[in-house]
């Protein structure tokens, strides 16, 4: 059974390995395969920083100590944007299409309501149909297009701005 919970320092090794694996398996993540070099120490610092911020969180999906996916939500820190948070989600290839993304979003939204977030936002490569469909299913709407915002290989691709108000 898949468990969705907040990441702790004990998750640093598994999380850093999982993030790198997701980046190797998907062309749609911002960072490409082997582009970043995470260390456990760097991951611990990231977890500590996120866990110390009232409007930020890091959720993981695990099954029998195997980390299958993660969702990072970072809230605004200024008075004018403290109601807004940006989201990044990654799911291992072997776990896609099994409802893990849905469950991560559900857990995140329950928490977001408690900390009084109002606007959740993300960007997604337009051609990443599975992700776009998940976000729409979770209530996100396309607000606009970032033209040629990323480069995949030798071609430029567009991203959608998507958001959900809660």
mmCIF file of C-alpha atoms in Angstrom:
data_model
loop_
_atom_site.group_PDB
_atom_site.id
_atom_site.type_symbol
_atom_site.label_atom_id
_atom_site.label_comp_id
_atom_site.label_asym_id
_atom_site.label_seq_id
_atom_site.Cartn_x
_atom_site.Cartn_y
_atom_site.Cartn_z
ATOM 1 C CA UNK A 1 0.000 0.000 0.000
ATOM 2 C CA UNK A 2 1.285 3.441 -0.948
ATOM 3 C CA UNK A 3 1.736 5.856 1.946
ATOM 4 C CA UNK A 4 1.724 9.643 1.369
ATOM 5 C CA UNK A 5 3.501 11.651 4.052
ATOM 6 C CA UNK A 6 5.699 14.649 4.750
ATOM 7 C CA UNK A 7 9.398 14.099 4.103
ATOM 8 C CA UNK A 8 11.809 13.986 7.041
ATOM 9 C CA UNK A 9 15.587 14.157 7.240
ATOM 10 C CA UNK A 10 15.641 10.351 7.249
ATOM 11 C CA UNK A 11 14.315 10.478 3.660
ATOM 12 C CA UNK A 12 17.257 12.484 2.304
ATOM 13 C CA UNK A 13 19.107 9.607 0.623
ATOM 14 C CA UNK A 14 16.012 8.021 -0.926
ATOM 15 C CA UNK A 15 14.669 11.389 -2.010
ATOM 16 C CA UNK A 16 17.884 12.521 -3.682
ATOM 17 C CA UNK A 17 18.120 9.186 -5.525
ATOM 18 C CA UNK A 18 14.460 9.398 -6.560
ATOM 19 C CA UNK A 19 14.728 12.949 -7.863
ATOM 20 C CA UNK A 20 17.735 11.966 -9.971
ATOM 21 C CA UNK A 21 15.913 8.862 -11.219
ATOM 22 C CA UNK A 22 12.834 10.866 -12.238
ATOM 23 C CA UNK A 23 15.080 13.341 -14.067
ATOM 24 C CA UNK A 24 16.754 10.435 -15.923
ATOM 25 C CA UNK A 25 13.412 8.889 -16.876
ATOM 26 C CA UNK A 26 11.585 11.993 -18.107
ATOM 27 C CA UNK A 27 12.431 14.649 -20.677
ATOM 28 C CA UNK A 28 9.754 16.839 -19.126
ATOM 29 C CA UNK A 29 11.477 17.739 -15.853
ATOM 30 C CA UNK A 30 13.312 21.076 -15.772
ATOM 31 C CA UNK A 31 16.654 19.437 -15.068
ATOM 32 C CA UNK A 32 17.857 16.723 -17.393
ATOM 33 C CA UNK A 33 19.612 13.444 -16.752
ATOM 34 C CA UNK A 34 22.884 13.908 -14.871
ATOM 35 C CA UNK A 35 22.492 17.703 -14.976
ATOM 36 C CA UNK A 36 22.385 17.967 -11.188
ATOM 37 C CA UNK A 37 24.559 16.276 -8.647
ATOM 38 C CA UNK A 38 22.640 15.892 -5.406
ATOM 39 C CA UNK A 39 24.368 14.865 -2.241
ATOM 40 C CA UNK A 40 22.606 13.607 0.859
ATOM 41 C CA UNK A 41 23.827 16.710 2.686
ATOM 42 C CA UNK A 42 22.272 18.982 0.043
ATOM 43 C CA UNK A 43 19.014 17.048 0.247
ATOM 44 C CA UNK A 44 18.968 17.271 4.041
ATOM 45 C CA UNK A 45 19.403 21.054 3.838
ATOM 46 C CA UNK A 46 16.575 21.298 1.317
ATOM 47 C CA UNK A 47 14.248 19.229 3.521
ATOM 48 C CA UNK A 48 15.174 21.325 6.592
ATOM 49 C CA UNK A 49 14.541 24.585 4.741
ATOM 50 C CA UNK A 50 11.194 23.472 3.338
ATOM 51 C CA UNK A 51 10.063 22.037 6.679
ATOM 52 C CA UNK A 52 10.973 25.298 8.427
ATOM 53 C CA UNK A 53 8.742 27.403 6.159
ATOM 54 C CA UNK A 54 5.098 27.666 7.207
ATOM 55 C CA UNK A 55 3.759 27.646 3.648
ATOM 56 C CA UNK A 56 6.107 25.104 2.088
ATOM 57 C CA UNK A 57 6.096 21.333 2.245
ATOM 58 C CA UNK A 58 7.571 18.239 0.684
ATOM 59 C CA UNK A 59 5.360 15.182 0.374
ATOM 60 C CA UNK A 60 6.573 11.744 -0.618
ATOM 61 C CA UNK A 61 4.786 8.632 -1.816
ATOM 62 C CA UNK A 62 6.368 5.412 -0.640
ATOM 63 C CA UNK A 63 5.612 1.740 -0.659
ATOM 64 C CA UNK A 64 7.626 -0.523 1.648
ATOM 65 C CA UNK A 65 10.458 2.051 1.911
ATOM 66 C CA UNK A 66 10.578 2.498 -1.890
ATOM 67 C CA UNK A 67 10.056 6.176 -2.676
ATOM 68 C CA UNK A 68 7.821 6.314 -5.770
ATOM 69 C CA UNK A 69 7.156 10.029 -6.086
ATOM 70 C CA UNK A 70 7.350 13.446 -4.499
ATOM 71 C CA UNK A 71 5.540 16.768 -4.524
ATOM 72 C CA UNK A 72 7.284 19.970 -3.484
ATOM 73 C CA UNK A 73 5.201 23.047 -2.708
ATOM 74 C CA UNK A 74 6.882 26.391 -2.012
ATOM 75 C CA UNK A 75 4.825 29.241 -0.606
ATOM 76 C CA UNK A 76 5.383 32.947 -1.073
ATOM 77 C CA UNK A 77 7.206 34.805 1.665
ATOM 78 C CA UNK A 78 6.119 38.404 1.082
ATOM 79 C CA UNK A 79 2.892 39.837 2.458
ATOM 80 C CA UNK A 80 1.495 40.245 -1.052
ATOM 81 C CA UNK A 81 2.151 36.648 -2.173
ATOM 82 C CA UNK A 82 1.986 34.578 0.992
ATOM 83 C CA UNK A 83 -1.301 33.097 -0.253
ATOM 84 C CA UNK A 84 0.414 31.660 -3.374
ATOM 85 C CA UNK A 85 2.486 28.497 -3.730
ATOM 86 C CA UNK A 86 4.355 26.866 -6.617
ATOM 87 C CA UNK A 87 4.359 23.119 -7.155
ATOM 88 C CA UNK A 88 6.828 20.602 -8.580
ATOM 89 C CA UNK A 89 5.905 16.926 -8.810
ATOM 90 C CA UNK A 90 7.882 13.898 -9.926
ATOM 91 C CA UNK A 91 6.844 10.265 -10.155
ATOM 92 C CA UNK A 92 9.070 7.343 -11.075
ATOM 93 C CA UNK A 93 8.252 5.741 -14.406
ATOM 94 C CA UNK A 94 7.339 2.405 -12.778
ATOM 95 C CA UNK A 95 4.698 4.147 -10.641
ATOM 96 C CA UNK A 96 3.014 6.361 -13.237
ATOM 97 C CA UNK A 97 -0.647 5.811 -14.046
ATOM 98 C CA UNK A 98 -1.382 4.230 -10.656
ATOM 99 C CA UNK A 99 -3.049 7.156 -8.912
ATOM 100 C CA UNK A 100 0.036 8.309 -6.998
ATOM 101 C CA UNK A 101 -0.023 11.795 -8.523
ATOM 102 C CA UNK A 102 -3.684 12.145 -7.581
ATOM 103 C CA UNK A 103 -2.996 11.090 -4.014
ATOM 104 C CA UNK A 104 -0.019 13.465 -3.694
ATOM 105 C CA UNK A 105 -2.189 16.357 -4.893
ATOM 106 C CA UNK A 106 -5.010 15.406 -2.524
ATOM 107 C CA UNK A 107 -2.667 15.310 0.479
ATOM 108 C CA UNK A 108 -1.059 18.588 -0.572
ATOM 109 C CA UNK A 109 -4.416 20.318 -0.971
ATOM 110 C CA UNK A 110 -5.627 19.190 2.476
ATOM 111 C CA UNK A 111 -2.471 20.709 3.944
ATOM 112 C CA UNK A 112 -2.694 23.868 1.763
ATOM 113 C CA UNK A 113 -6.168 24.619 3.112
ATOM 114 C CA UNK A 114 -4.887 24.297 6.709
ATOM 115 C CA UNK A 115 -2.083 26.821 6.103
ATOM 116 C CA UNK A 116 -4.458 29.175 4.279
ATOM 117 C CA UNK A 117 -2.978 29.037 0.812
ATOM 118 C CA UNK A 118 -5.358 30.352 -1.833
ATOM 119 C CA UNK A 119 -3.558 29.985 -5.165
ATOM 120 C CA UNK A 120 -1.596 26.914 -6.273
ATOM 121 C CA UNK A 121 0.401 27.234 -9.470
ATOM 122 C CA UNK A 122 2.741 25.300 -11.723
ATOM 123 C CA UNK A 123 4.116 25.154 -15.234
ATOM 124 C CA UNK A 124 4.078 22.128 -17.516
ATOM 125 C CA UNK A 125 5.397 21.414 -20.995
ATOM 126 C CA UNK A 126 2.397 21.563 -23.336
ATOM 127 C CA UNK A 127 3.141 18.186 -24.953
ATOM 128 C CA UNK A 128 3.263 16.406 -21.562
ATOM 129 C CA UNK A 129 -0.331 15.240 -21.974
ATOM 130 C CA UNK A 130 -0.338 12.865 -18.978
ATOM 131 C CA UNK A 131 0.714 15.655 -16.620
ATOM 132 C CA UNK A 132 -1.660 18.208 -18.157
ATOM 133 C CA UNK A 133 -4.525 15.711 -17.768
ATOM 134 C CA UNK A 134 -3.608 15.044 -14.120
ATOM 135 C CA UNK A 135 -3.495 18.754 -13.328
ATOM 136 C CA UNK A 136 -6.848 19.372 -15.036
ATOM 137 C CA UNK A 137 -8.347 16.414 -13.156
ATOM 138 C CA UNK A 138 -7.128 18.003 -9.916
ATOM 139 C CA UNK A 139 -8.858 21.296 -10.771
ATOM 140 C CA UNK A 140 -6.012 23.279 -12.320
ATOM 141 C CA UNK A 141 -6.820 25.528 -15.262
ATOM 142 C CA UNK A 142 -4.583 26.735 -18.057
ATOM 143 C CA UNK A 143 -4.025 30.459 -17.631
ATOM 144 C CA UNK A 144 -1.575 31.070 -20.450
ATOM 145 C CA UNK A 145 1.304 29.837 -22.554
ATOM 146 C CA UNK A 146 5.014 30.534 -22.128
ATOM 147 C CA UNK A 147 6.204 30.401 -25.750
ATOM 148 C CA UNK A 148 9.552 28.681 -26.427
ATOM 149 C CA UNK A 149 10.280 28.720 -22.698
ATOM 150 C CA UNK A 150 12.369 25.534 -22.651
ATOM 151 C CA UNK A 151 14.652 23.742 -25.065
ATOM 152 C CA UNK A 152 14.343 19.958 -25.501
ATOM 153 C CA UNK A 153 17.324 18.809 -27.511
ATOM 154 C CA UNK A 154 17.405 21.123 -30.507
ATOM 155 C CA UNK A 155 13.796 22.311 -30.369
ATOM 156 C CA UNK A 156 12.010 24.911 -28.317
ATOM 157 C CA UNK A 157 8.833 23.934 -26.491
ATOM 158 C CA UNK A 158 6.009 25.872 -24.879
ATOM 159 C CA UNK A 159 4.813 25.567 -21.307
ATOM 160 C CA UNK A 160 1.377 26.135 -19.868
ATOM 161 C CA UNK A 161 0.902 28.320 -16.835
ATOM 162 C CA UNK A 162 -1.669 26.440 -14.744
ATOM 163 C CA UNK A 163 -3.287 27.383 -11.455
ATOM 164 C CA UNK A 164 -5.993 26.380 -9.022
ATOM 165 C CA UNK A 165 -7.744 28.605 -6.516
ATOM 166 C CA UNK A 166 -8.781 27.019 -3.227
#
